[in-house]
Each structure stands twice: as C-alpha cells, then as structure tokens.
XYZ file of C-alpha atoms in Angstrom:
592
model
C 0.000 0.000 0.000
C 2.806 2.284 0.838
C 3.907 1.967 -2.722
C 6.246 4.410 -4.388
C 4.581 6.402 -7.127
C 5.725 6.079 -10.727
C 7.218 9.325 -12.031
C 6.526 9.474 -15.764
C 9.009 12.125 -16.868
C 12.790 12.473 -17.046
C 12.563 16.212 -16.343
C 13.753 15.936 -12.684
C 17.184 14.797 -13.892
C 17.644 18.228 -15.479
C 16.533 20.163 -12.389
C 19.591 21.906 -10.970
C 18.266 22.307 -7.437
C 16.258 19.134 -6.748
C 17.520 15.754 -7.946
C 15.294 12.654 -7.799
C 16.349 10.247 -5.034
C 17.639 6.869 -6.268
C 14.544 5.146 -4.820
C 12.266 6.985 -7.272
C 10.406 4.684 -9.665
C 10.299 5.947 -13.248
C 7.969 4.923 -16.059
C 9.981 5.216 -19.296
C 9.355 4.665 -22.979
C 12.096 3.484 -25.331
C 11.955 5.855 -28.310
C 15.091 4.650 -30.085
C 18.186 2.479 -29.844
C 21.744 2.787 -31.178
C 25.383 2.050 -30.413
C 27.968 4.687 -29.611
C 29.966 5.226 -32.791
C 33.005 2.975 -32.995
C 31.974 0.874 -29.993
C 29.637 -1.987 -29.170
C 28.005 -0.018 -26.367
C 24.248 0.192 -26.700
C 22.164 3.230 -25.790
C 18.420 3.606 -25.425
C 16.799 6.945 -26.150
C 14.135 7.224 -23.445
C 11.383 9.608 -22.399
C 8.694 9.601 -19.772
C 6.019 7.028 -20.589
C 2.423 8.232 -20.232
C 0.055 6.453 -17.868
C -1.179 3.236 -19.511
C -4.705 4.608 -19.867
C -3.385 7.866 -21.336
C -1.328 6.223 -24.050
C -4.072 6.695 -26.579
C -4.134 10.442 -26.092
C -4.907 12.892 -23.304
C -7.166 15.881 -23.026
C -7.124 19.124 -21.129
C -4.301 20.847 -19.264
C -3.297 17.710 -17.363
C -2.983 15.800 -20.619
C -0.939 18.630 -22.106
C 1.433 18.576 -19.127
C 1.923 14.828 -19.471
C 2.489 15.123 -23.195
C 5.131 17.787 -22.739
C 6.864 15.739 -20.051
C 6.929 12.689 -22.297
C 8.540 14.743 -25.106
C 11.738 15.368 -23.057
C 14.305 12.702 -23.954
C 17.652 11.479 -22.619
C 20.100 8.720 -23.537
C 20.492 5.732 -21.217
C 23.302 3.176 -21.173
C 21.966 -0.358 -21.621
C 23.261 -2.851 -19.078
C 24.998 -5.814 -20.717
C 22.408 -8.113 -19.147
C 19.958 -6.943 -21.834
C 22.289 -7.162 -24.858
C 20.983 -10.642 -25.830
C 17.471 -9.195 -26.058
C 18.752 -6.625 -28.535
C 20.968 -8.901 -30.594
C 19.143 -12.271 -30.521
C 16.599 -13.125 -33.215
C 14.208 -14.547 -30.614
C 13.492 -11.011 -29.340
C 13.386 -9.399 -32.767
C 11.204 -6.291 -32.732
C 10.727 -6.339 -28.950
C 12.047 -2.786 -28.567
C 10.187 -1.399 -31.555
C 6.597 -1.659 -30.279
C 6.230 1.438 -28.104
C 8.087 -0.526 -25.449
C 7.779 0.830 -21.928
C 9.505 -0.129 -18.700
C 9.613 0.620 -14.996
C 13.024 1.453 -13.519
C 14.601 2.567 -10.276
C 18.137 3.268 -8.991
C 18.684 5.700 -11.864
C 21.594 8.145 -11.904
C 22.670 10.581 -14.613
C 26.231 11.474 -15.596
C 28.138 13.210 -18.381
C 29.626 10.650 -20.757
C 31.703 13.358 -22.470
C 32.353 14.036 -26.125
C 29.796 16.804 -26.523
C 30.270 19.522 -29.152
C 32.260 22.417 -27.786
C 32.851 20.601 -24.532
C 29.147 20.550 -23.716
C 28.026 17.713 -21.426
C 26.267 14.691 -22.886
C 23.837 13.716 -20.152
C 23.259 9.969 -20.029
C 21.511 7.718 -17.521
C 23.857 5.123 -16.054
C 22.971 1.456 -16.589
C 20.686 -0.230 -14.079
C 19.386 -3.771 -13.772
C 16.576 -2.605 -11.512
C 14.051 -2.449 -14.323
C 11.071 -4.421 -15.593
C 9.720 -4.414 -19.121
C 5.966 -3.827 -19.225
C 3.947 -6.424 -21.156
C 0.512 -5.685 -22.595
C -2.482 -7.995 -23.041
C -4.890 -7.592 -25.936
C -7.844 -8.722 -23.797
C -7.323 -5.919 -21.275
C -10.541 -3.852 -21.715
C -8.694 -0.719 -20.543
C -5.957 -0.939 -23.177
C -6.114 2.044 -25.585
C -6.801 1.231 -29.222
C -3.418 2.697 -30.199
C -1.682 -0.131 -28.302
C -3.803 -3.082 -29.409
C -1.427 -3.661 -32.306
C 1.510 -3.772 -29.893
C 0.691 -6.541 -27.417
C 2.872 -9.374 -26.184
C 0.983 -12.661 -26.488
C 3.765 -14.318 -28.554
C 6.424 -13.490 -25.960
C 4.229 -14.732 -23.108
C 3.855 -18.065 -24.874
C 7.450 -18.393 -26.113
C 9.143 -17.413 -22.845
C 6.663 -18.340 -20.109
C 4.230 -20.772 -21.739
C 1.140 -18.806 -20.633
C -1.761 -16.928 -22.159
C -4.491 -14.712 -20.753
C -7.997 -16.188 -20.888
C -11.147 -15.957 -18.796
C -9.789 -13.285 -16.470
C -6.586 -15.131 -15.541
C -3.399 -16.588 -16.986
C -3.514 -20.230 -18.053
C -0.939 -22.584 -19.515
C -0.569 -22.271 -23.294
C 1.952 -25.054 -23.780
C 5.637 -25.614 -23.217
C 7.783 -22.473 -23.556
C 9.986 -22.264 -26.628
C 12.957 -20.907 -24.653
C 15.070 -23.502 -22.897
C 15.730 -21.543 -19.718
C 14.422 -21.322 -16.170
C 11.462 -18.983 -15.937
C 8.632 -18.001 -13.608
C 5.329 -16.259 -14.267
C 3.352 -15.427 -11.126
C 0.786 -13.103 -9.615
C 2.153 -11.007 -6.762
C 0.320 -11.628 -3.484
C 2.613 -10.069 -0.876
C 5.793 -7.966 -0.775
C 7.728 -7.957 2.482
C 9.332 -4.950 4.129
C 13.130 -4.635 3.744
C 15.263 -6.166 6.492
C 18.834 -7.309 7.023
C 20.051 -10.897 7.294
C 23.317 -12.787 7.466
C 24.313 -14.368 4.166
C 27.712 -15.801 3.314
C 29.028 -14.357 6.581
C 27.886 -10.857 5.651
C 24.968 -8.745 6.840
C 22.993 -7.853 3.687
C 19.617 -6.404 2.759
C 16.833 -8.902 2.212
C 13.280 -8.835 0.923
C 10.919 -11.467 -0.431
C 7.912 -11.589 -2.734
C 5.168 -14.180 -2.368
C 3.095 -15.065 -5.393
C 0.936 -17.726 -6.967
C 1.526 -19.686 -10.174
C -2.128 -19.553 -11.148
C -1.535 -21.237 -14.521
C -0.418 -24.475 -12.847
C -2.900 -27.198 -11.964
C -3.318 -27.033 -9.049
C -2.026 -23.469 -8.492
C 1.282 -23.400 -6.598
C 2.801 -20.799 -4.305
C 6.173 -19.195 -5.030
C 8.625 -17.253 -2.871
C 11.134 -15.010 -4.642
C 14.129 -14.051 -2.485
C 15.901 -10.747 -3.131
C 19.371 -10.117 -1.655
C 21.656 -7.103 -1.512
C 21.105 -4.451 -4.151
C 18.443 -6.634 -5.805
C 15.925 -5.686 -3.074
C 15.327 -2.466 -5.045
C 13.480 -4.360 -7.805
C 10.548 -4.842 -5.391
C 9.805 -1.103 -5.629
C 8.482 -1.723 -9.139
C 5.728 -4.123 -8.078
C 2.424 -4.041 -6.242
C 0.084 -6.733 -5.013
C -2.000 -7.908 -7.959
C 0.736 -7.335 -10.559
C 1.938 -10.227 -12.696
C 5.705 -10.571 -12.919
C 7.807 -12.767 -15.137
C 11.402 -13.734 -14.396
C 13.612 -15.086 -17.162
C 16.714 -16.941 -15.885
C 16.024 -16.811 -12.147
C 17.765 -19.266 -9.826
C 15.029 -21.837 -9.107
C 15.695 -24.295 -6.314
C 14.613 -27.933 -6.673
C 11.302 -28.795 -4.988
C 9.068 -31.728 -4.287
C 5.624 -31.892 -5.964
C 3.106 -29.638 -4.200
C 5.767 -27.692 -2.286
C 6.264 -23.928 -2.556
C 8.554 -22.886 -5.394
C 11.597 -20.993 -4.084
C 13.560 -18.779 -6.470
C 16.215 -16.115 -6.201
C 16.916 -13.104 -8.334
C 20.164 -13.931 -10.116
C 22.932 -12.139 -12.004
C 21.283 -12.924 -15.374
C 17.624 -12.490 -14.409
C 15.485 -10.370 -16.728
C 12.179 -9.068 -15.388
C 8.827 -8.451 -17.056
C 5.679 -7.043 -15.490
C 1.998 -6.725 -16.319
C 0.163 -4.285 -14.103
C -3.165 -5.250 -12.575
C -5.792 -5.879 -15.250
C -9.090 -4.387 -14.073
C -11.981 -6.388 -15.345
C -15.566 -5.229 -15.467
C -16.569 -8.176 -13.269
C -13.972 -9.654 -10.939
C -14.237 -13.359 -10.162
C -15.295 -14.349 -6.681
C -12.579 -15.329 -4.268
C -11.856 -19.015 -4.479
C -13.916 -21.072 -2.051
C -11.551 -23.987 -2.507
C -8.397 -22.280 -1.206
C -9.988 -20.331 1.672
C -10.895 -22.209 4.847
C -14.528 -22.288 5.996
C -15.462 -22.236 9.668
C -18.085 -24.457 11.270
C -20.866 -22.037 10.209
C -19.823 -22.044 6.561
C -18.276 -18.532 6.581
C -15.142 -17.988 4.500
C -12.473 -17.280 7.139
C -9.707 -15.021 5.828
C -7.694 -14.900 9.046
C -4.696 -16.533 7.360
C -5.225 -14.950 3.926
C -5.424 -11.257 4.770
C -3.378 -10.026 1.813
C -5.446 -11.910 -0.761
C -8.636 -9.817 -0.704
C -9.622 -6.650 -2.522
C -13.014 -4.970 -2.278
C -13.956 -6.264 -5.711
C -13.617 -9.831 -4.363
C -15.834 -9.357 -1.310
C -18.915 -11.551 -1.094
C -21.353 -12.131 1.715
C -20.472 -14.403 4.633
C -16.753 -13.614 4.842
C -15.056 -13.027 8.203
C -11.697 -11.812 9.501
C -11.013 -9.672 6.445
C -8.050 -7.304 6.456
C -8.237 -4.461 3.959
C -6.335 -1.327 3.054
C -8.437 1.405 1.477
C -8.983 5.140 1.186
C -11.785 6.965 2.949
C -14.381 8.391 0.559
C -16.854 9.722 3.140
C -17.952 9.212 6.757
C -21.563 9.830 7.788
C -22.897 11.469 10.920
C -24.094 9.168 13.673
C -27.110 7.076 12.634
C -28.240 5.654 16.012
C -29.816 2.210 15.913
C -32.538 1.558 18.479
C -34.153 -1.749 19.416
C -35.560 -3.362 22.535
C -32.069 -3.597 24.053
C -31.387 0.128 23.764
C -29.597 2.507 21.391
C -26.257 1.882 19.697
C -24.160 4.418 17.777
C -23.759 3.554 14.109
C -21.654 5.205 11.396
C -21.579 4.541 7.654
C -18.176 4.750 5.993
C -17.561 4.553 2.252
C -14.129 3.246 1.202
C -12.290 2.715 -2.089
C -9.239 0.508 -2.706
C -8.902 1.059 -6.459
C -10.730 -2.154 -7.350
C -14.199 -1.168 -6.066
C -16.100 1.172 -3.750
C -17.868 -0.381 -0.777
C -19.939 0.805 2.193
C -19.026 -0.193 5.712
C -21.017 -0.026 8.960
C -19.020 0.645 12.117
C -20.695 0.335 15.504
C -20.221 2.026 18.861
C -16.773 3.197 19.881
C -15.265 2.092 16.561
C -17.714 4.306 14.671
C -16.872 7.297 16.856
C -13.197 6.678 16.117
C -13.890 6.614 12.371
C -15.895 9.855 12.584
C -12.624 11.767 12.888
C -11.203 10.352 9.666
C -11.049 12.545 6.586
C -11.676 11.948 2.856
C -8.703 10.462 1.042
C -6.942 9.126 4.121
C -5.420 5.663 3.854
C -6.627 3.255 6.518
C -5.775 -0.295 7.551
C -8.783 -2.326 8.743
C -8.489 -5.603 10.646
C -11.109 -8.296 11.318
C -14.084 -7.128 9.251
C -16.977 -9.332 8.176
C -19.448 -9.048 5.330
C -23.205 -9.234 4.968
C -25.704 -8.505 2.231
C -28.221 -5.642 2.260
C -30.608 -5.059 -0.643
C -28.393 -7.144 -2.898
C -25.192 -5.214 -2.028
C -22.270 -6.515 -0.007
C -21.644 -4.434 3.129
C -18.656 -4.573 5.485
C -19.244 -4.569 9.249
C -17.028 -3.941 12.234
C -17.133 -3.277 15.964
C -14.821 -3.424 18.958
C -16.730 -6.458 20.204
C -15.838 -8.466 17.081
C -12.181 -7.458 17.282
C -12.207 -4.907 14.460
C -9.343 -2.409 14.535
C -8.696 0.691 12.424
C -5.303 2.301 11.844
C -5.054 5.655 10.085
C -1.904 5.189 8.007
C -1.987 8.754 6.676
C -1.696 10.227 10.166
C 1.123 7.947 11.392
C 4.097 10.220 12.084
C 6.382 7.178 12.241
C 6.204 6.733 8.466
C 7.558 10.173 7.442
C 10.124 9.781 10.251
C 11.325 6.487 8.794
C 13.944 6.297 6.069
C 12.790 2.774 5.121
C 8.971 2.818 5.050
C 8.508 5.490 2.432
C 10.216 7.466 -0.343
C 9.696 11.047 -1.433
C 7.383 12.313 -4.161
C 7.533 15.610 -6.012
C 4.721 18.094 -5.488
C 4.564 18.692 -9.238
C 3.885 14.981 -9.815
C 1.150 14.423 -7.219
C -1.703 12.365 -8.752
C -5.324 13.581 -8.373
C -6.040 10.942 -5.714
C -3.147 9.463 -3.791
C -1.259 9.212 -0.501
C 2.341 10.328 -0.779
C 5.291 11.650 1.233
C 7.308 14.736 0.345
C 10.238 16.738 1.669
C 9.159 20.374 1.540
C 9.862 23.849 2.852
C 7.121 25.752 4.696
C 6.629 29.093 2.966
C 3.681 30.465 4.957
C 1.018 29.532 7.487
C -2.341 31.281 7.622
C -5.585 30.864 9.614
C -8.748 29.450 8.076
C -11.200 31.412 10.234
C -14.462 29.709 9.256
C -15.524 28.052 12.513
C -16.783 28.744 16.011
C -13.745 29.713 18.053
C -12.700 30.751 21.534
C -13.006 34.399 22.493
C -9.218 34.520 23.036
C -8.444 33.550 19.426
C -7.432 36.826 17.767
C -6.393 35.255 14.463
C -9.208 32.789 13.646
C -6.578 30.017 13.805
C -8.604 27.584 15.941
C -11.996 25.891 16.003
C -14.062 24.292 18.746
C -14.727 20.563 18.274
C -16.270 17.629 20.115
C -13.497 15.614 21.765
C -15.107 12.264 20.792
C -15.474 12.739 17.038
C -13.169 15.743 16.425
C -15.890 17.439 14.390
C -17.072 21.027 14.752
C -19.686 21.835 17.384
C -22.683 24.165 17.050
C -24.146 26.713 19.444
C -27.533 25.492 20.643
C -28.993 29.014 20.683
C -27.598 29.985 17.250
C -26.945 26.869 15.111
C -25.940 28.968 12.070
C -23.281 30.924 13.984
C -19.679 30.687 12.703
C -17.295 33.103 14.370
C -15.678 34.218 17.588
C -17.650 33.710 20.793
C -18.669 36.762 22.791
C -17.348 35.324 26.047
C -15.630 32.338 27.669
C -16.458 28.918 26.241
C -17.954 27.614 29.474
C -20.693 30.242 29.229
C -22.306 28.641 26.157
C -24.281 25.483 25.383
C -23.055 23.402 22.443
C -24.377 20.468 20.422
C -22.688 17.916 18.157
C -24.807 17.123 15.069
C -22.294 14.488 13.982
C -22.831 12.445 17.144
C -26.540 13.355 17.438
C -25.937 14.900 20.865
C -28.127 17.916 21.614
C -26.259 19.109 24.703
C -22.524 18.612 25.238
C -20.809 18.967 28.616
C -18.312 21.834 28.387
C -15.445 19.474 29.199
C -16.226 17.637 25.918
C -15.561 20.775 23.845
C -11.947 21.588 23.011
C -10.043 23.921 20.651
C -8.025 22.549 17.729
C -5.988 24.320 15.085
C -7.645 25.427 11.831
C -4.894 26.545 9.446
C -3.590 26.042 5.943
C -0.019 26.297 4.683
C 1.940 27.026 1.546
C 4.692 24.484 0.875
C 7.400 24.267 -1.799
C 9.786 21.488 -2.808
C 11.463 23.116 -5.788
C 9.122 21.511 -8.320
C 5.881 23.237 -7.284
C 4.389 25.522 -4.647
C 1.002 24.504 -3.209
C -1.495 25.852 -0.691
C -2.659 22.854 1.346
C -5.064 22.052 4.135
C -3.517 20.899 7.425
C -5.091 18.509 9.934
C -5.237 19.756 13.538
C -2.629 17.236 14.740
C -0.220 18.093 11.924
C -0.801 21.800 12.586
C 0.317 21.383 16.206
C 3.533 19.703 15.000
C 4.172 22.526 12.514
C 3.497 25.331 15.011
C 5.212 23.531 17.931
C 2.554 24.698 20.384
C -0.841 23.376 21.461
C -4.071 25.282 20.732
C -4.421 26.059 24.436
C -0.913 27.565 24.517
C -1.762 29.773 21.541
C -4.948 31.012 23.216
C -3.048 31.889 26.395
C -0.878 34.420 24.537
C -2.141 37.893 25.512
C -2.235 39.795 22.219
C -2.559 39.403 18.465
C 1.116 40.156 17.790
C 2.338 37.234 19.886
C -0.233 34.872 18.386
C 0.794 35.975 14.884
C 4.399 35.205 15.817
C 3.447 31.559 16.374
C 2.148 31.361 12.773
C 5.216 33.147 11.430
C 7.961 31.069 13.066
C 7.595 27.933 10.842
C 8.533 29.898 7.694
C 11.595 28.429 6.015
C 11.553 25.203 8.034
C 12.194 21.964 6.109
C 9.837 19.124 6.998
C 8.723 15.739 5.710
C 4.963 15.533 5.253
C 2.330 12.864 4.650
C 0.228 14.303 1.825
C -3.248 13.247 0.738
C -4.756 14.352 -2.563
C -8.473 13.818 -3.072
C -11.713 15.246 -4.428
C -14.709 15.955 -2.259
C -17.855 13.957 -3.151
C -19.621 15.479 -6.178
C -16.597 17.687 -6.895
C -13.918 17.443 -9.580
C -11.572 19.924 -7.891
C -8.447 18.403 -6.379
C -7.783 19.062 -2.705
C -4.384 18.616 -1.056
C -3.935 18.073 2.671
C -1.066 17.459 5.119
C -2.035 14.598 7.447
C 1.231 14.150 9.343
C 4.544 15.968 9.595
C 8.012 15.571 11.081
C 11.110 17.728 11.065
C 13.539 16.704 8.322
C 16.231 16.377 10.972
C 14.132 13.785 12.803
C 14.089 11.313 9.916
C 15.509 8.053 11.177
C 14.737 8.816 14.818
C 12.605 6.295 16.771
C 8.871 6.920 17.011
C 6.174 5.284 19.099
C 3.226 6.212 16.903
C 3.340 3.146 14.665
C-alpha cells in the first residue's frame, strides 16, 4: 500500500536544485536504440512514458502537461544483461513496439564528447528495471496499443496466455531456460540478514503460479542491491522472471527462487476487469458455520472480491466519506452507528461501524489511507456491506496520520509536489513558505487570528451553538458560558469538558518543483506550530499569536500528503495529514 509512485518524466534529472532520489520509480518509454559510434556499447533513447490509460491520447491541461513531459528525452546506457534481447533473433522487434519499462536506482552522468565541450547527459545502466507487457484482452488498453501486445512473448518465454480473467498454460515455452510467471500476493518490508558471513539487505515476494494445476505458491528471495526491484511491483501485478535461480522442490511444495545475475524481469500491471471473479472457495478455509475465514489470507482480498459471509477480512483502502451518527434503536437500547464509504482502487464499498469504533472513524477525513483488521461481510438489498465493531475485534489504523512513516527512512520514499496524482497518498520533503488561519468556525473568544476551532473531543468534528446553530465566528465570552451540540454524534447538549479547541490553518509548501497551498489537519498543525491550541490562546495579544504562525517559515519538513476530491466535486484538494522535522528522519517513534 505504501507503494512508491511512478514518475513518468525524465525532467527531474535536469533540475539543478532538486535531484530525484535513487529510490524513485520511473515509467519510461524506449523511443530509439543505437550504439555509440566505434563501440559496441548500446544506448536507449528514453522519455517519460504516459500512464497506460493515457497512451491513446490525453485531453485538457493535465494531458498537455503529461504530453510535454513525455517529449523530453535522454540517452540511457543499456546494461549488458539486456544485450541478448537486442541482438538475438528470438526477441526481434521487442524494442520497436512502443516498449515501456519501470526502472529505479537511476543516476545521470556526463559521458563526455559533446560539441564544444558541452556535457552529454546519459543515464547510467541499471538492472533494476522491468519491461511492461501488454495484453490484448485488457478492456482498458487504448486502441493505439492493441497492435503492440505481447501474447507471442508470453507463450514463447513463459508458456502462458491470458484467458477468462486469468493466466492459463498455453503449452511448453519455446525458450530452454528457467522462468517463472506469477501473480504477486505479498511484498515484504526490507530487512537485514546474514548471508555468506555478511549482513545484507533482504526482501521477499510471495506469489501464486495460477496457470499451474493445481495453483502453486512461489517465494522469490531478493538479496543485496536486488531488493530495489521490489519497488516496481504491487500486489495484484503479474511478474515474469527469465533466468532466475530456481531451487529444486518436491511436488506440491512452494517454489523458491532467487533473483540472479542474469535475471530479466517483465511485469503486467493489474488488469481491471468489469466483473472480478469471486474469491476461491476452494483455497480459503470455511469455519463451522460455513463462513469464508480469511484470518490466514489477509493479503489476498480486494473490495472487488468481497462476497457475503466472509469473516476476519483485512483491507487497506482510502476513505471516501464518513456519515454522521445514525443511532440504531431496538428493545435492548440505542447503539451508535456510522456509515463509511471506502475505495481501494478495485471497487467502492460501504461499511457499517458500531459504537466506539464508529466514533473513532468519525474523525477520519476523505482520502486518508486506513488499515482495517477483522471485518466481516453481509448482504443488504443485494449489495455486499462490510461490518465492524470493537466487540468483534475490528481495529482501524489511520496510516496517513502515522508520524512514524515520514520519520522512517525505510517505510517510504519522497514524491515531487509537481507529480502528485489527483487521488493518492504520498510523502514529500518540503519547505514551509507560509502559514495562515482558516477562520471559518466557532472559536474561543481569546483567538485573535481565527486560527482555531471548537470541536467535540469524541469525534473531532465542529460543534454548534444550541442558541444559534448557524453561527460561525468568535464567541462573545468564555467557552464555558455557552451550550453546544454535536450534530455528527446526534448529541443535543454537550458537557463543556467535551468541547476543546483545535488548530484550523492552511499552509503554503514548496519542494522546488511546485508551490502549493494545502489544508492541514489539527494534529499536523500542532507539530508545525510547535505549540498546542491552548498555549496559543493563552498568549495575551494578536502580535504574539501571529508570531506563532510566522515562526515555521523556512523550516524543512517531511509531510504525509493526501490528494483527493470531495464527493460530487472534480476539484483536487491537497492536505497534510502528518509531519516531522527533516532532521528527525531516522529517529525512533512510538506512533506506529
């Protein structure tokens, strides 16, 4: 989920002030191929590859920006590992079909020999790349690419073909070499292990060989610098390895392979079908009541696969919307109930959260990435609905607001503000240019800047004055002299101790590629301002309060950024959900 975005332009390599970190994943298109005169050294001429669904042409200003980015080109040295693909007849024409690839660990240098001593910028060779393969049956494939698909290679190299929504065996591969074609199920976090008496980086990928009968599991071990190749993949991708090191196995056992010195990688991104097949009822255990129990198969489920009578589901999704409290009353009493709509890229689904869990979810914001444990499903009016409560063991973690992730140098990489997608969760290293109050909420009489708002402590949503529900502004006197209500929680009269001030600010940030005005969550605002709302309100005059908003200017921070659109709106919103000082990166944190 915490996947690195794909940057589809080579422009950052020419930026004098901000260079892309080596961990950046690039989507590139091979526009040409040649050798350096008088040598046998191959070069690719590459540019930024458009998004797969934009390859047939884009519209509007966003499409124009992408088109211009893709037009910038640069030479790239070809690693000798890929020379056989260029020179062998078996791969004839492979690089002449609008070939695209994903790559990481890219560096640029001057290879020399430019006219008048001018530099000749060239990307250094990397083996951390995967060639993208296209399937004619993909309903989302643009018409312009349907003449450039890779069914022959899939058969010749891997012995598979795409049919009926999955890959099946097409016969024996033509190539006489070890190979693997699998669907990615799980990608581990990086760690270190002892190998050959040395402490080296390690990561593994678990997948399924769905074309085998019966399907078999595979574990791909990555060691040392090869761990970087995992940045190119996501759960649900299909990857093909040509010339991996495959260890012998007994029938029915898990296939174990290692990324080797000659391994060549291919990838097919998730193919979204108009109707996803149901999760297999033969591979998932059923409990004594007949429910499909996913306790041991958490990473295997997407929303599009959910059916009724599933239990112990673990999902990662983005918040679309959270309702106000919809209390449920029966003969046993009244129970708080909240409806939450989530989206994981495969489908949109509604979820009912009960009691304390619902009140926790009420404070979550559109676009935030959440991890949900131990959900179950039911059916209402023909639709599948997710359900969760504290009593059934359901837990919710707001990934977007975890400060431990921006503080970590291993759990995330940086994105550029200029390359933020319309809906995504990213991390960026930025400079704070300005902080300003929002000033659109009920606030304490001591707030001279309109930089705070009064909220209900339980749901973190804005309260209303009981005597003037339409009032939005500064109170005429101390907070404890007014009666408040919380429409979100359906509470008509709140005790004053349940009303608290939080920050209400926005900020302008800049990373050298773009300057954006962004919303800021109350918790992130406190980290930026380095004071609590109560401390701000205790300052005696406007000048001192304004100084609190001025001090963050010029500070470099790492931020968790969410981009989203409000329901029924096409305008993109950008929000900071968590923040840490750039100097704190790598320091321990307890918030994870």
